[in-house]
Coordinates of C-alpha atoms in Angstrom, one line a residue:
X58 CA -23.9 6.7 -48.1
X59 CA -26.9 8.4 -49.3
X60 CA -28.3 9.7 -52.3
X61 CA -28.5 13.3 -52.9
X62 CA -31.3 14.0 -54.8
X63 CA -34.5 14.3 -52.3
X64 CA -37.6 13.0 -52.3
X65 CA -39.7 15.6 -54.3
X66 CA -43.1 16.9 -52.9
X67 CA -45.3 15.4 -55.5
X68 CA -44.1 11.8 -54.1
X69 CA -48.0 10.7 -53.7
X70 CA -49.1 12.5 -57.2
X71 CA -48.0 9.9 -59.8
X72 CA -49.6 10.3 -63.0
X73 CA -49.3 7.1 -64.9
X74 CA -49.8 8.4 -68.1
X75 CA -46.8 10.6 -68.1
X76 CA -44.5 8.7 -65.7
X77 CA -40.9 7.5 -67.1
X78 CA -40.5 3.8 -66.7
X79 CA -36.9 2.6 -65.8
X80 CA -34.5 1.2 -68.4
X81 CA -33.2 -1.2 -65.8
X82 CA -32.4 -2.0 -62.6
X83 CA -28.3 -1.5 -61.6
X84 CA -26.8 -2.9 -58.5
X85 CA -23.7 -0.9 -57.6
X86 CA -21.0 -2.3 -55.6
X87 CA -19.2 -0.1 -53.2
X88 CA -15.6 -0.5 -51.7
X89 CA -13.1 2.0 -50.1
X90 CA -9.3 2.8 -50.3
X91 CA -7.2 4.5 -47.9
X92 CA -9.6 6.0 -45.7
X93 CA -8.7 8.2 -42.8
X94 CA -8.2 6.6 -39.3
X95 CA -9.6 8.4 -36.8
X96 CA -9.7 5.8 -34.1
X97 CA -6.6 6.6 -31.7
X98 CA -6.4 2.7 -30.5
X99 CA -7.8 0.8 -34.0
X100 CA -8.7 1.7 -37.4
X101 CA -11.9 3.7 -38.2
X102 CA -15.2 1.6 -38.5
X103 CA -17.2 2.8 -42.0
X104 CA -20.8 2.1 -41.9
X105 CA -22.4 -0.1 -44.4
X106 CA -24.4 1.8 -47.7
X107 CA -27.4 1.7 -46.2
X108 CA -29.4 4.8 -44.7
X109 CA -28.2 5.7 -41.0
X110 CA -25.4 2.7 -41.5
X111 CA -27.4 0.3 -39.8
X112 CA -24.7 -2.5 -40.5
X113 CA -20.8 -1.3 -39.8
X114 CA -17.4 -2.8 -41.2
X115 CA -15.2 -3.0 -38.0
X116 CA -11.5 -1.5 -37.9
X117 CA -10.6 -1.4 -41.5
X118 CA -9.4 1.6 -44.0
X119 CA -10.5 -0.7 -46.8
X120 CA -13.5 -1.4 -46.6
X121 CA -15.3 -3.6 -49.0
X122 CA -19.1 -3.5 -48.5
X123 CA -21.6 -6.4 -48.7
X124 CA -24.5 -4.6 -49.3
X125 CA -26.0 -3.4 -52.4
X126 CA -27.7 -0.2 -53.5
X127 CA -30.2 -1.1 -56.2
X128 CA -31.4 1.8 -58.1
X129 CA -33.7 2.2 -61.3
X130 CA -31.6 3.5 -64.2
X131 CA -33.0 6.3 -66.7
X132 CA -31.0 7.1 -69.5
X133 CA -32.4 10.0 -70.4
X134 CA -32.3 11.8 -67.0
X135 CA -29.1 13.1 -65.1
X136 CA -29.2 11.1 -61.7
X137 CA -27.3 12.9 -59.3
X138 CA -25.9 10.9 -56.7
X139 CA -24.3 11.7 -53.1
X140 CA -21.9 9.3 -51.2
X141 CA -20.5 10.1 -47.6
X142 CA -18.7 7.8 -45.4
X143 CA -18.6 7.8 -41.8
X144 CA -16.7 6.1 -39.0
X145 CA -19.1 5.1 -36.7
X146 CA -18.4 5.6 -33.1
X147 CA -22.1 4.9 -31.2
X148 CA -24.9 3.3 -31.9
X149 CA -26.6 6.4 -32.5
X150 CA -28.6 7.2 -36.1
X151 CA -27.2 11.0 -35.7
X152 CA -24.6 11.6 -38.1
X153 CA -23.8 14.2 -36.3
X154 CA -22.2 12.2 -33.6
X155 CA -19.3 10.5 -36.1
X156 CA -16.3 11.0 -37.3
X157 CA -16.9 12.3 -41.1
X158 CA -14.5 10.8 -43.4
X159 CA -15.1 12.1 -46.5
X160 CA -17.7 12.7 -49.5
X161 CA -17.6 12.3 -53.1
X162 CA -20.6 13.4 -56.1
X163 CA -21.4 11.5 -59.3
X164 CA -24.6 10.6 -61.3
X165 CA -25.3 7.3 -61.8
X166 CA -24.4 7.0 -65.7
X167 CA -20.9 8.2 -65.2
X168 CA -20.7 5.0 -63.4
X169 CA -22.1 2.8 -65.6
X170 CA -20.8 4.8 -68.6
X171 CA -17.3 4.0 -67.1
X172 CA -14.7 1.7 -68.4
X173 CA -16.3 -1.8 -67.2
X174 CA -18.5 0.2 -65.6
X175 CA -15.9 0.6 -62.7
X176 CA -15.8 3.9 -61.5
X177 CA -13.0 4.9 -59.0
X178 CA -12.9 8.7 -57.4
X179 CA -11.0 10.2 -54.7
X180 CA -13.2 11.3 -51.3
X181 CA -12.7 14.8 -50.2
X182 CA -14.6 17.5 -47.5
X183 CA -12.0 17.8 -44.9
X184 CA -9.5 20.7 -45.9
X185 CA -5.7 19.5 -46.2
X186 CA -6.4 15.6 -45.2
X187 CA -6.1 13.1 -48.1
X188 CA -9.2 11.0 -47.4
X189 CA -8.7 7.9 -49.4
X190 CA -11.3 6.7 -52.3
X191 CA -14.3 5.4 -53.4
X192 CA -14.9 2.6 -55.7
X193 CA -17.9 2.0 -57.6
X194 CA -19.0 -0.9 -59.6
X195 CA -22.1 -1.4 -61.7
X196 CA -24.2 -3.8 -63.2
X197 CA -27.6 -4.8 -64.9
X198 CA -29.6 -7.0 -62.7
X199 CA -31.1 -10.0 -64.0
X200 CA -35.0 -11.2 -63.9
X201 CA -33.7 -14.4 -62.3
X202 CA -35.1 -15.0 -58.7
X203 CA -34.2 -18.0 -57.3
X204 CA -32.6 -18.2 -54.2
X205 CA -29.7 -20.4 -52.5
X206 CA -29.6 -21.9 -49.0
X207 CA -26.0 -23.8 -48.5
X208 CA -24.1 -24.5 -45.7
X209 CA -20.1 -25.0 -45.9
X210 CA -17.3 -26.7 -43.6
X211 CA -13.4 -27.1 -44.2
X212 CA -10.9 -29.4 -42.4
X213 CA -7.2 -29.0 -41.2
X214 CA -7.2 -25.2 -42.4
X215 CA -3.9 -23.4 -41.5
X216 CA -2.8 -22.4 -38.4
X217 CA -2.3 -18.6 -38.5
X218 CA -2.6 -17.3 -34.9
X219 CA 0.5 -17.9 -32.8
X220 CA -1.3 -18.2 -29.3
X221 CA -4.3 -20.2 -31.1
X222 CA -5.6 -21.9 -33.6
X223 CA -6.9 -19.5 -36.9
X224 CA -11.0 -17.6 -36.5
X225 CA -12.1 -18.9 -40.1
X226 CA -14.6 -17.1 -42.2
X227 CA -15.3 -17.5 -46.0
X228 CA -15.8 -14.3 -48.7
X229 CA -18.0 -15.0 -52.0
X230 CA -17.1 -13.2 -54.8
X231 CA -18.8 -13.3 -58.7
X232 CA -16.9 -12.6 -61.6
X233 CA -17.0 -9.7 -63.6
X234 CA -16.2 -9.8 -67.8
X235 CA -13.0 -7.5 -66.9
X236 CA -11.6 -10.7 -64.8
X237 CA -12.3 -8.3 -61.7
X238 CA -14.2 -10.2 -58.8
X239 CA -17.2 -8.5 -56.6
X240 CA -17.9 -9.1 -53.2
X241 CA -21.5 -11.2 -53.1
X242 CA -21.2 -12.2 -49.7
X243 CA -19.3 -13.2 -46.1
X244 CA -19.8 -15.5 -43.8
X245 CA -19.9 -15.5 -39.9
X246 CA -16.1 -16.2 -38.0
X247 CA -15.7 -19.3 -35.9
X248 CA -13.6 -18.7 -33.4
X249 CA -10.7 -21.0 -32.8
X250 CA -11.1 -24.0 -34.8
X251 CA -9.3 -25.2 -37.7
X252 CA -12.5 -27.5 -39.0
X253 CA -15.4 -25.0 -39.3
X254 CA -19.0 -25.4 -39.9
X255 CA -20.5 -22.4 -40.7
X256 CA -24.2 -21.5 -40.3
X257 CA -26.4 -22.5 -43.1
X258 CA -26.9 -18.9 -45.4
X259 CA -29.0 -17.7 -48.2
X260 CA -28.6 -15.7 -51.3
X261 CA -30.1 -14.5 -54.1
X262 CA -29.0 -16.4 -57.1
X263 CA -29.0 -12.6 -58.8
X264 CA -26.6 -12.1 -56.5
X265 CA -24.3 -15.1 -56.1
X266 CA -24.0 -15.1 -60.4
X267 CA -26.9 -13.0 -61.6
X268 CA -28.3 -15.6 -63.6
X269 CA -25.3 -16.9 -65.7
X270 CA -24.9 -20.5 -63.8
X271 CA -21.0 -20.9 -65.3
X272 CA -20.0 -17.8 -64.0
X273 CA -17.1 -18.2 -61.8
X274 CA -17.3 -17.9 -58.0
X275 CA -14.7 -17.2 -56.3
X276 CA -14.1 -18.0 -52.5
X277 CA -11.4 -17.1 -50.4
X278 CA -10.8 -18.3 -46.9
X279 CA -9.3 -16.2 -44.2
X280 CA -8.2 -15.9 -40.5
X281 CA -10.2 -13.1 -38.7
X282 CA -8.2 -10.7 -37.0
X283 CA -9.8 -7.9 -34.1
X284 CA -7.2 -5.3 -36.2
X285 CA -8.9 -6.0 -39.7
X286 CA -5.4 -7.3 -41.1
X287 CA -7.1 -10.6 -41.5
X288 CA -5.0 -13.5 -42.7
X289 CA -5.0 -15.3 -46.5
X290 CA -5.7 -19.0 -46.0
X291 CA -6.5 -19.6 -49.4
X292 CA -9.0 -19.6 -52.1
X293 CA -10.9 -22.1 -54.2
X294 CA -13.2 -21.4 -57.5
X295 CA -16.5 -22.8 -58.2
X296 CA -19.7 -22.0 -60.1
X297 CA -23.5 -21.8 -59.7
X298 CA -23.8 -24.9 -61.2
X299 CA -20.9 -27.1 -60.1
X300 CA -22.6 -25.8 -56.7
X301 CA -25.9 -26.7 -57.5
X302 CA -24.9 -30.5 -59.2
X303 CA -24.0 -31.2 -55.9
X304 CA -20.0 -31.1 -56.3
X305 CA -18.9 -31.0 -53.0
X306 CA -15.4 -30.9 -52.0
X307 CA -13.0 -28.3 -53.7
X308 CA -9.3 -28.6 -54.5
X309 CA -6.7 -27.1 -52.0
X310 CA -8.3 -26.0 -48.9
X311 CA -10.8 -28.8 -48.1
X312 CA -13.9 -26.8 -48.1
X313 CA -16.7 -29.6 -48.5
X314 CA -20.4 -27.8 -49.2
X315 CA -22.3 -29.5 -46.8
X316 CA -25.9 -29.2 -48.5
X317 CA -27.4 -26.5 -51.4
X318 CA -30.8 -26.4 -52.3
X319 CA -32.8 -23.5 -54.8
X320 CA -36.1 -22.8 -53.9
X321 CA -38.7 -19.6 -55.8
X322 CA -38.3 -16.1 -54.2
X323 CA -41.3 -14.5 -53.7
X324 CA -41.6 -10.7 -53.5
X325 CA -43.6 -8.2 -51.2
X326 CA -45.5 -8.1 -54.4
X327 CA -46.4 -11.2 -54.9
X328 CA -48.1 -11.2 -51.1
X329 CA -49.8 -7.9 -51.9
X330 CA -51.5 -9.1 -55.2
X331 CA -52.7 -12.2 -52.6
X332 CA -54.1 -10.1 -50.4
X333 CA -51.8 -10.5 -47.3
X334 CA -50.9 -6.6 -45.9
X335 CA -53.7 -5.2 -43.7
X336 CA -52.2 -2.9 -41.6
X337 CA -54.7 -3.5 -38.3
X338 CA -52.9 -1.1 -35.6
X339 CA -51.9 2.4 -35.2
X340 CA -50.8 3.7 -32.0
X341 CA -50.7 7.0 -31.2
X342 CA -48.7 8.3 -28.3
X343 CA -50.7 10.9 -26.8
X344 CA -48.3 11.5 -24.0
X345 CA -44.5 9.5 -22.9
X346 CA -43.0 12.0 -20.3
X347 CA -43.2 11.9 -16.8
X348 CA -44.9 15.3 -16.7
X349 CA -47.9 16.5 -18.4
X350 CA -46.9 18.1 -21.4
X351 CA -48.9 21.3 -21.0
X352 CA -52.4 22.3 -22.9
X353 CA -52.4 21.1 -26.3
X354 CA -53.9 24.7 -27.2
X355 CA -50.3 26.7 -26.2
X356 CA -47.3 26.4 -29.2
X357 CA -45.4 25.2 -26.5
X358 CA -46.6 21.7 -26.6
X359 CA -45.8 19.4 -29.0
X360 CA -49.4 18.2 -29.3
X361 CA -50.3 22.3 -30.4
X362 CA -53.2 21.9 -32.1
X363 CA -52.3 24.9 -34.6
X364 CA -55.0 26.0 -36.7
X365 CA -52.2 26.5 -39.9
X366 CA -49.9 23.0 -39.6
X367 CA -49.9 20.0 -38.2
X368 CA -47.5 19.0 -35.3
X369 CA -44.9 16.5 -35.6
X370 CA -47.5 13.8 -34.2
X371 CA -49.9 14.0 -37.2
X372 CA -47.3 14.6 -40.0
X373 CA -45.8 11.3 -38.8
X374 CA -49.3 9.8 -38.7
X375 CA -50.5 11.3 -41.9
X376 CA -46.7 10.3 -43.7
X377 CA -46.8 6.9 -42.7
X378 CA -50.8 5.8 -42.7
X379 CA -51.7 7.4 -45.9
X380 CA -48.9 4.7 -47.5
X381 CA -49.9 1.8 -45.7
X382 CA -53.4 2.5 -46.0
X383 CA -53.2 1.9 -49.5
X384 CA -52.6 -1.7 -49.1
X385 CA -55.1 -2.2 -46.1
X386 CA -58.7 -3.8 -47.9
X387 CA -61.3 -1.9 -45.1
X388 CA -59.1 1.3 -44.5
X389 CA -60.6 0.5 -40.5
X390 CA -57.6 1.3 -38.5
X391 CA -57.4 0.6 -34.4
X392 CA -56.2 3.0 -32.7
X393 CA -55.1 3.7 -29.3
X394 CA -53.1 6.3 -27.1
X395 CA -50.9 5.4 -24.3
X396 CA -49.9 8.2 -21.2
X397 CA -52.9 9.8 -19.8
X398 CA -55.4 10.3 -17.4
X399 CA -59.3 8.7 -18.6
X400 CA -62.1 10.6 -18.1
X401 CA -64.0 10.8 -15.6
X402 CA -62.2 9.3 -12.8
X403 CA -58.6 9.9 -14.1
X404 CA -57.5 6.3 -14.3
X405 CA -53.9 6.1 -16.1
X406 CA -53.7 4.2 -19.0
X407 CA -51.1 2.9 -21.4
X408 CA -53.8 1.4 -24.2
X409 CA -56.9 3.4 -24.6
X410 CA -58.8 3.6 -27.8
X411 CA -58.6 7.1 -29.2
X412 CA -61.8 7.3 -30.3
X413 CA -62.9 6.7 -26.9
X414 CA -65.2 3.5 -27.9
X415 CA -63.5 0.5 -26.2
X416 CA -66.0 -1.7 -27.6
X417 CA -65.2 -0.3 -31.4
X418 CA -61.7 1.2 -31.3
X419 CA -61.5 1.6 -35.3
X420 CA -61.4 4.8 -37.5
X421 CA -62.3 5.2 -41.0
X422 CA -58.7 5.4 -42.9
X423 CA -56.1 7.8 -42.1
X424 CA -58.5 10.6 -41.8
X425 CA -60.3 9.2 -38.5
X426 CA -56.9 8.4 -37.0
X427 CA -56.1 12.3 -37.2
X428 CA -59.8 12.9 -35.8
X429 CA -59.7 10.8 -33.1
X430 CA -55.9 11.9 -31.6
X431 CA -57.2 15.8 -32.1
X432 CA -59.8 14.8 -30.0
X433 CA -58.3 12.8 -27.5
X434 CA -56.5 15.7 -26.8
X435 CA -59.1 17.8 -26.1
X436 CA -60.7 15.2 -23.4
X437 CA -57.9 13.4 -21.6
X438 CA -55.1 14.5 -19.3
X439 CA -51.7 14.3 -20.8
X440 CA -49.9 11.8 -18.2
X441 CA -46.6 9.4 -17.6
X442 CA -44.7 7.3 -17.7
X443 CA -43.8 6.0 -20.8
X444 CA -45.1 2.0 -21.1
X445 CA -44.5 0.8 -24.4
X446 CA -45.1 -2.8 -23.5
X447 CA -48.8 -3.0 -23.0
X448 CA -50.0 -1.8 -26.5
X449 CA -47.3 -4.1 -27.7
X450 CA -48.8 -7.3 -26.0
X451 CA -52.2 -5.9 -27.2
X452 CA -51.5 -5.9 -30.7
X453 CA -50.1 -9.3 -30.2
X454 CA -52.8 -11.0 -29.3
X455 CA -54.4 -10.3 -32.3
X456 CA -51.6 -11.2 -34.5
X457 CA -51.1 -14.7 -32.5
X458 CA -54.9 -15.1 -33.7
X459 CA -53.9 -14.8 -37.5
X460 CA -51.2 -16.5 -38.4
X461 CA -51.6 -18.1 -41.6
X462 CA -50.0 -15.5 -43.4
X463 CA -53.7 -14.0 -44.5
X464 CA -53.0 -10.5 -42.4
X465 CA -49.6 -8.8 -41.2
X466 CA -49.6 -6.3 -38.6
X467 CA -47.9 -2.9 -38.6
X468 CA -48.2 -1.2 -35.4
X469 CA -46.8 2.4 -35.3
X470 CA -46.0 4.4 -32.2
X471 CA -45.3 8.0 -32.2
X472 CA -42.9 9.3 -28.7
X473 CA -41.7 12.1 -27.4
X474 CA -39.5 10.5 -24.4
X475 CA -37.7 7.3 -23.5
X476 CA -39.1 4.1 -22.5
X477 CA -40.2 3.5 -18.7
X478 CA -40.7 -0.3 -19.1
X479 CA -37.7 -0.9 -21.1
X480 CA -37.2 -4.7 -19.6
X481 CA -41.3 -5.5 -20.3
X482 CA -41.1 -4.0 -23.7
X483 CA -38.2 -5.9 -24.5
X484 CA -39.7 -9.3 -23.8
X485 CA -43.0 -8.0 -25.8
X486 CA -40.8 -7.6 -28.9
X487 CA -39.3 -11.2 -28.8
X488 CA -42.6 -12.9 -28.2
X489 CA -43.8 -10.2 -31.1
X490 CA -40.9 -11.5 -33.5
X491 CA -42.3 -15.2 -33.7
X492 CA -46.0 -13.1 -34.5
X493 CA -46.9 -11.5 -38.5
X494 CA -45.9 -8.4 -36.9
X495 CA -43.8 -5.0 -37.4
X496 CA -43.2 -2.4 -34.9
X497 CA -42.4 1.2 -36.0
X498 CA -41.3 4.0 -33.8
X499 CA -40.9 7.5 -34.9
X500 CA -39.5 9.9 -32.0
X501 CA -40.6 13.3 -32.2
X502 CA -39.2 16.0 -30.5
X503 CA -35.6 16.8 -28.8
X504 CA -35.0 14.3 -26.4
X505 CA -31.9 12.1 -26.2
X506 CA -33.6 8.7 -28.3
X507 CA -30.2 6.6 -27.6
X508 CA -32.1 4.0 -25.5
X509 CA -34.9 3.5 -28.6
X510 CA -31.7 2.0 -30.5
X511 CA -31.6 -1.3 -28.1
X512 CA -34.8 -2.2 -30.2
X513 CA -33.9 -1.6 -33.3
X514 CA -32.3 -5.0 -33.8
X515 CA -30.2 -4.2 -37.0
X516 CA -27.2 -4.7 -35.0
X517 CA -27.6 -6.6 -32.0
X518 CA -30.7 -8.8 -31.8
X519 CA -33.1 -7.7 -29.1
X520 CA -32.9 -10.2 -26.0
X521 CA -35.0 -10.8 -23.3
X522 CA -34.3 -13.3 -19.9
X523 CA -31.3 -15.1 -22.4
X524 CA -33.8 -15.5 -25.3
X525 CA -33.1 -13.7 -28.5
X526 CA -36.2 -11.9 -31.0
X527 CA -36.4 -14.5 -34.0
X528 CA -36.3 -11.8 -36.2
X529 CA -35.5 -8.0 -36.6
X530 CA -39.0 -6.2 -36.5
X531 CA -38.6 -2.9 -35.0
X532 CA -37.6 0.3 -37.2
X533 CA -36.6 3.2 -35.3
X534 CA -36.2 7.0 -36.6
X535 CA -36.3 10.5 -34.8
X536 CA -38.1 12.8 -36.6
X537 CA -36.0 15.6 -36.0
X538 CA -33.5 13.7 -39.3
X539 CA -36.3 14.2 -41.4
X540 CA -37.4 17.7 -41.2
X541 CA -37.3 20.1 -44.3
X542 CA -34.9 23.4 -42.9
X543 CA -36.9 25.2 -45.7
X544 CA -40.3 24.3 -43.5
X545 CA -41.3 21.7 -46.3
X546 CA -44.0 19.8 -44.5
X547 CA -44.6 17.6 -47.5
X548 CA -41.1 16.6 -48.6
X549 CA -40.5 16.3 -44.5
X550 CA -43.4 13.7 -44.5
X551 CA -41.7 12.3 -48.0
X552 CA -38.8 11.6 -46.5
X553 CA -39.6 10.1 -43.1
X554 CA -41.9 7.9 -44.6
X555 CA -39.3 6.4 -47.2
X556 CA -37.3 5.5 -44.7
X557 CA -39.4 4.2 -41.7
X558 CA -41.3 1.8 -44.2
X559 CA -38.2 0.4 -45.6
X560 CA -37.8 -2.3 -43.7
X561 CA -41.7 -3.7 -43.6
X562 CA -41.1 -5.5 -47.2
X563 CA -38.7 -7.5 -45.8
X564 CA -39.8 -8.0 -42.2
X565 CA -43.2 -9.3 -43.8
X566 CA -40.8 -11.9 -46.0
X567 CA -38.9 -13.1 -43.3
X568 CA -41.9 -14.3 -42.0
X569 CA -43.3 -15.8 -44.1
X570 CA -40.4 -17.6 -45.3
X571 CA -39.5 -19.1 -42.0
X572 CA -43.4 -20.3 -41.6
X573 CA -43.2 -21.9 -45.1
X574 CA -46.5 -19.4 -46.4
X575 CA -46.3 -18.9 -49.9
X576 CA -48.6 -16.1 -51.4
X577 CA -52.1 -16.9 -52.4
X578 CA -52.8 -16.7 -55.9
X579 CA -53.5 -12.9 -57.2
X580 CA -57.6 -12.6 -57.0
X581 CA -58.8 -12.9 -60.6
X582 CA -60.6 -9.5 -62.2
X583 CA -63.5 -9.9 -63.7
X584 CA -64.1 -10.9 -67.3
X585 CA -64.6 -7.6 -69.3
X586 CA -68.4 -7.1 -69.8
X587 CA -69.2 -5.6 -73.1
X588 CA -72.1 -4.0 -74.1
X589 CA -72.9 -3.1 -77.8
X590 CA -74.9 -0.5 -79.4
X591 CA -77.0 -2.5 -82.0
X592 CA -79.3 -0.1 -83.1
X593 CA -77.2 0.9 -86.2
X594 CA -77.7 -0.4 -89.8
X595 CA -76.1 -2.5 -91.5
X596 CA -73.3 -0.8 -93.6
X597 CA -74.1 2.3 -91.7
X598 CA -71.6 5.4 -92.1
X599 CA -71.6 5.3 -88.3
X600 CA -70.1 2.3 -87.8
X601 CA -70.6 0.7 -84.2
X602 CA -69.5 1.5 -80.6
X603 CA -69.1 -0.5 -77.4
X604 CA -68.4 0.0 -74.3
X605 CA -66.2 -1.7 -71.6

């Protein structure tokens, strides 16, 4: 699902004077009826509401999704909203390449401004096929942000499966003042065992009540199915506080909560205002193909240095940098080029400085970056193949040095081509995962990217030589998603930059969390220095000035 209005070309020109400033934040829910199946040998798989469906819901026409979308709510403006649903068939981030099941329009206030804020619409785009509906539910999020870790087991469940014993898994659901429940959360299946431990799991207290501790939470128990016909084994009620007192077995089903603890969450915010982002890597791929790409100075090549618009390489340079760069304290970026022949002797290299200083490899902001690949490209020989792993490793090293939560790492890599040293790079992003480090990749260009999508962990955790990447820390996008058909540099820029720095927020949390860093306290402003003009008489009809 995705909205439908686009990011607008004045993105970077707010004017806080005459900016609107939300009402509210609204989570809305999102469930499906009825969809179409167009599997031939199971039902259809609907992604998740997230941009380019990087979670799916496997073989079900009912799909009730976990995740949220959370969006700031303006009364007075008509928010126009866009949901389509897919079935997804590959792993690929091209919608073109599944089965479209249907779309519906509404703005955000005829959600809310629904009956219980419940809002249920029938899908449609695909002439003479009933394509099921769409359910929305909204509400106002609370200020509360604690967060939940608890972990759950359950003895002598039901046997449901005839050749086995039942595949167990548990669905969280808050109440809503209509008596109607919301999905809050699901836990992993264990396979084949009628006295499950899950995995320990954590949610947002928002979330799991949002904020009202005697809010009834509902859990029901099921038998996992392959079909998505999973089977009732029952349910049990509970609440924020009966969970967080310590209560631990429940009624029927003999689910015992096996531990619960609340700790503080801290935001992205909160580690900003500490001074924790500086962004201290950008790679730029000056060549990843196993030919030379031609001379930079012919429209042919996607390095063209065109006198009237940038390529693809510097609007995704210039999109992403001039964002971080906001939150980086020197604006001194590294930056190096992988895929060519050095001057003079034509060594290859996969990790040269741009700016050709190996001693100094920084440029000044976003600017310098653009500088220093322009002119790279007028000194070196455009070469293959396509190593991703040695800038990796480089950056590494420099993030293994500073880990105590002072600096995180964001290393973006532009491409035109597929990966060479797909095994090495692999094993540089799981020794990268246990580092303060986040990898993004933006393919530019029309090759096939499908391989590029075994790093982006969303999905399937990256894996090398049996071990798995602690966490998630590669972002993936082809440019080619992004582009404006009206020729919009700006707005393409806009939009590729939303979405590739998306994930960072998080990815610098999960960090942090699982190292036990908590932000430093926000650096104090100086006390206000006044200065008065005292030359004015007492009683004067000029009264006094200062100033601040």
């Amino acid at each position: 699902a995705e909205e439908l209005e686009e990011v607008s070309a004045s993105t970077w020109d707010f004017d806080p004077l005459n900016s609107t400033v939300p009402a509210t934040k609204i989570e809305v829910t999102v469930s499906c009826r009825n969809l179409l199946d167009m599997d031939t040998f199971s039902k259809s798989d609907p992604g998740e509401p997230r941009h380019h469906f990087h979670k799916v819901i496997d073989n079900t026409l009912n799909p009730d999704f976990v995740r949220k979308f959370v969006l700031d709510f303006f009364f007075e403006e008509k928010q126009n909203l866009r949901f389509d649903v897919y079935n997804v068939d590959t792993r690929s981030s091209n919608l073109s390449k599944h089965d479209f099941l249907g779309q519906m329009f509404c703005t955000l206030g005829e959600i809310i401004g629904s009956t219980g804020s419940r809002l249920e619409r029938t899908l449609s785009g695909i002439p003479g096929k009933k394509c099921g509906s769409i359910i929305f539910t909204a509400e106002e999020l609370s200020n509360c942000r604690d967060i939940a870790t608890m972990q759950l087991c359950a003895n002598k469940l039901d046997k449901k499966d005839f050749f086995g014993k039942s595949d167990p898994f548990l669905v969280f659901y808050r109440s809503n003042e209509d008596g109607t429940f919301t999905i809050c959360h699901k836990t992993e299946v264990i396979k084949n065992n009628l006295n499950p431990v899950w995995q320990p799991f954590t949610i947002p207290v928002r979330a799991l009540c949002n904020g009202d501790y005697d809010r009834t939470v509902k859990v029901d128990v099921y038998d996992w199915d392959r079909d998505g016909s999973h089977d009732f084994i029952g349910e049990f009620t509970t609440s924020y506080r009966e969970l967080s007192r310590g209560q631990s077995q429940f009624n029927v089903y003999e689910v015992t909560l096996l531990s619960f603890k609340v700790e503080s969450e801290y935001t992205f915010v909160d580690f900003i205002r500490g001074g924790s982002l500086c962004l201290v890597c950008m790679c730029v791929c000056v060549c990843v193909c196993p030919l030379p790409l031609g001379n930079p100075s012919q429209p042919t090549s996607l390095h063209y240095m065109s006198p009237y618009q940038m390529n693809a390489y510097a609007m995704a340079l210039k999109a992403v940098g001039e964002i971080i760069q906001d939150y980086d304290s020197d604006k001194l970026f590294p930056a190096y080029g992988f895929g060519a022949k050095l001057p003079p002797d034509g060594k290859i290299s996969h990790a040269f400085p741009l700016n050709s200083n190996t001693e100094n490899p920084n440029c000044v902001g976003i600017e310098g970056v653009l500088e220093a690949y322009f002119q790279s490209l007028r000194t070196v020989q455009l070469y293959g193949p396509t190593n991703f792993a040695p800038v990796i490793n480089q950056v590494a090293r420099c993030a293994a040095d500073v880990t105590d939560g002072s600096q995180y790492f964001v290393l973006l890599m532009i491409t035109d081509g597929v990966i060479s040293d797909m095994a090495q790079t692999k094993e540089a992003v799981v020794n990268a995962a246990a580092l303060p480090m986040s990898i993004i990749i933006v393919g530019v260009g029309p090759a096939e990217f499908d391989a590029m999508e075994e790093l982006d962990g969303d999905e399937v955790r990256v894996s090398s030589r049996g071990r798995f990447a602690e966490r998630d820390i590669v972002q993936f996008v082809p440019f080619r998603d992004y582009i404006d058909r009206s020729g919009n540099q700006v707005l393409s820029m806009a939009r590729l930059a939303k979405d590739v720095l998306a994930e960072i927020p998080d990815q610098l949390l999960s960090f942090m969390k699982t190292r036990g860093i908590e932000p430093r306290p926000a650096v104090p402003l100086p006390p206000p220095h006044f200065s008065f003009h005292d030359n004015i008489p007492a009683h004067s009809d000029k009264g006094f000035s200062f100033t601040v």
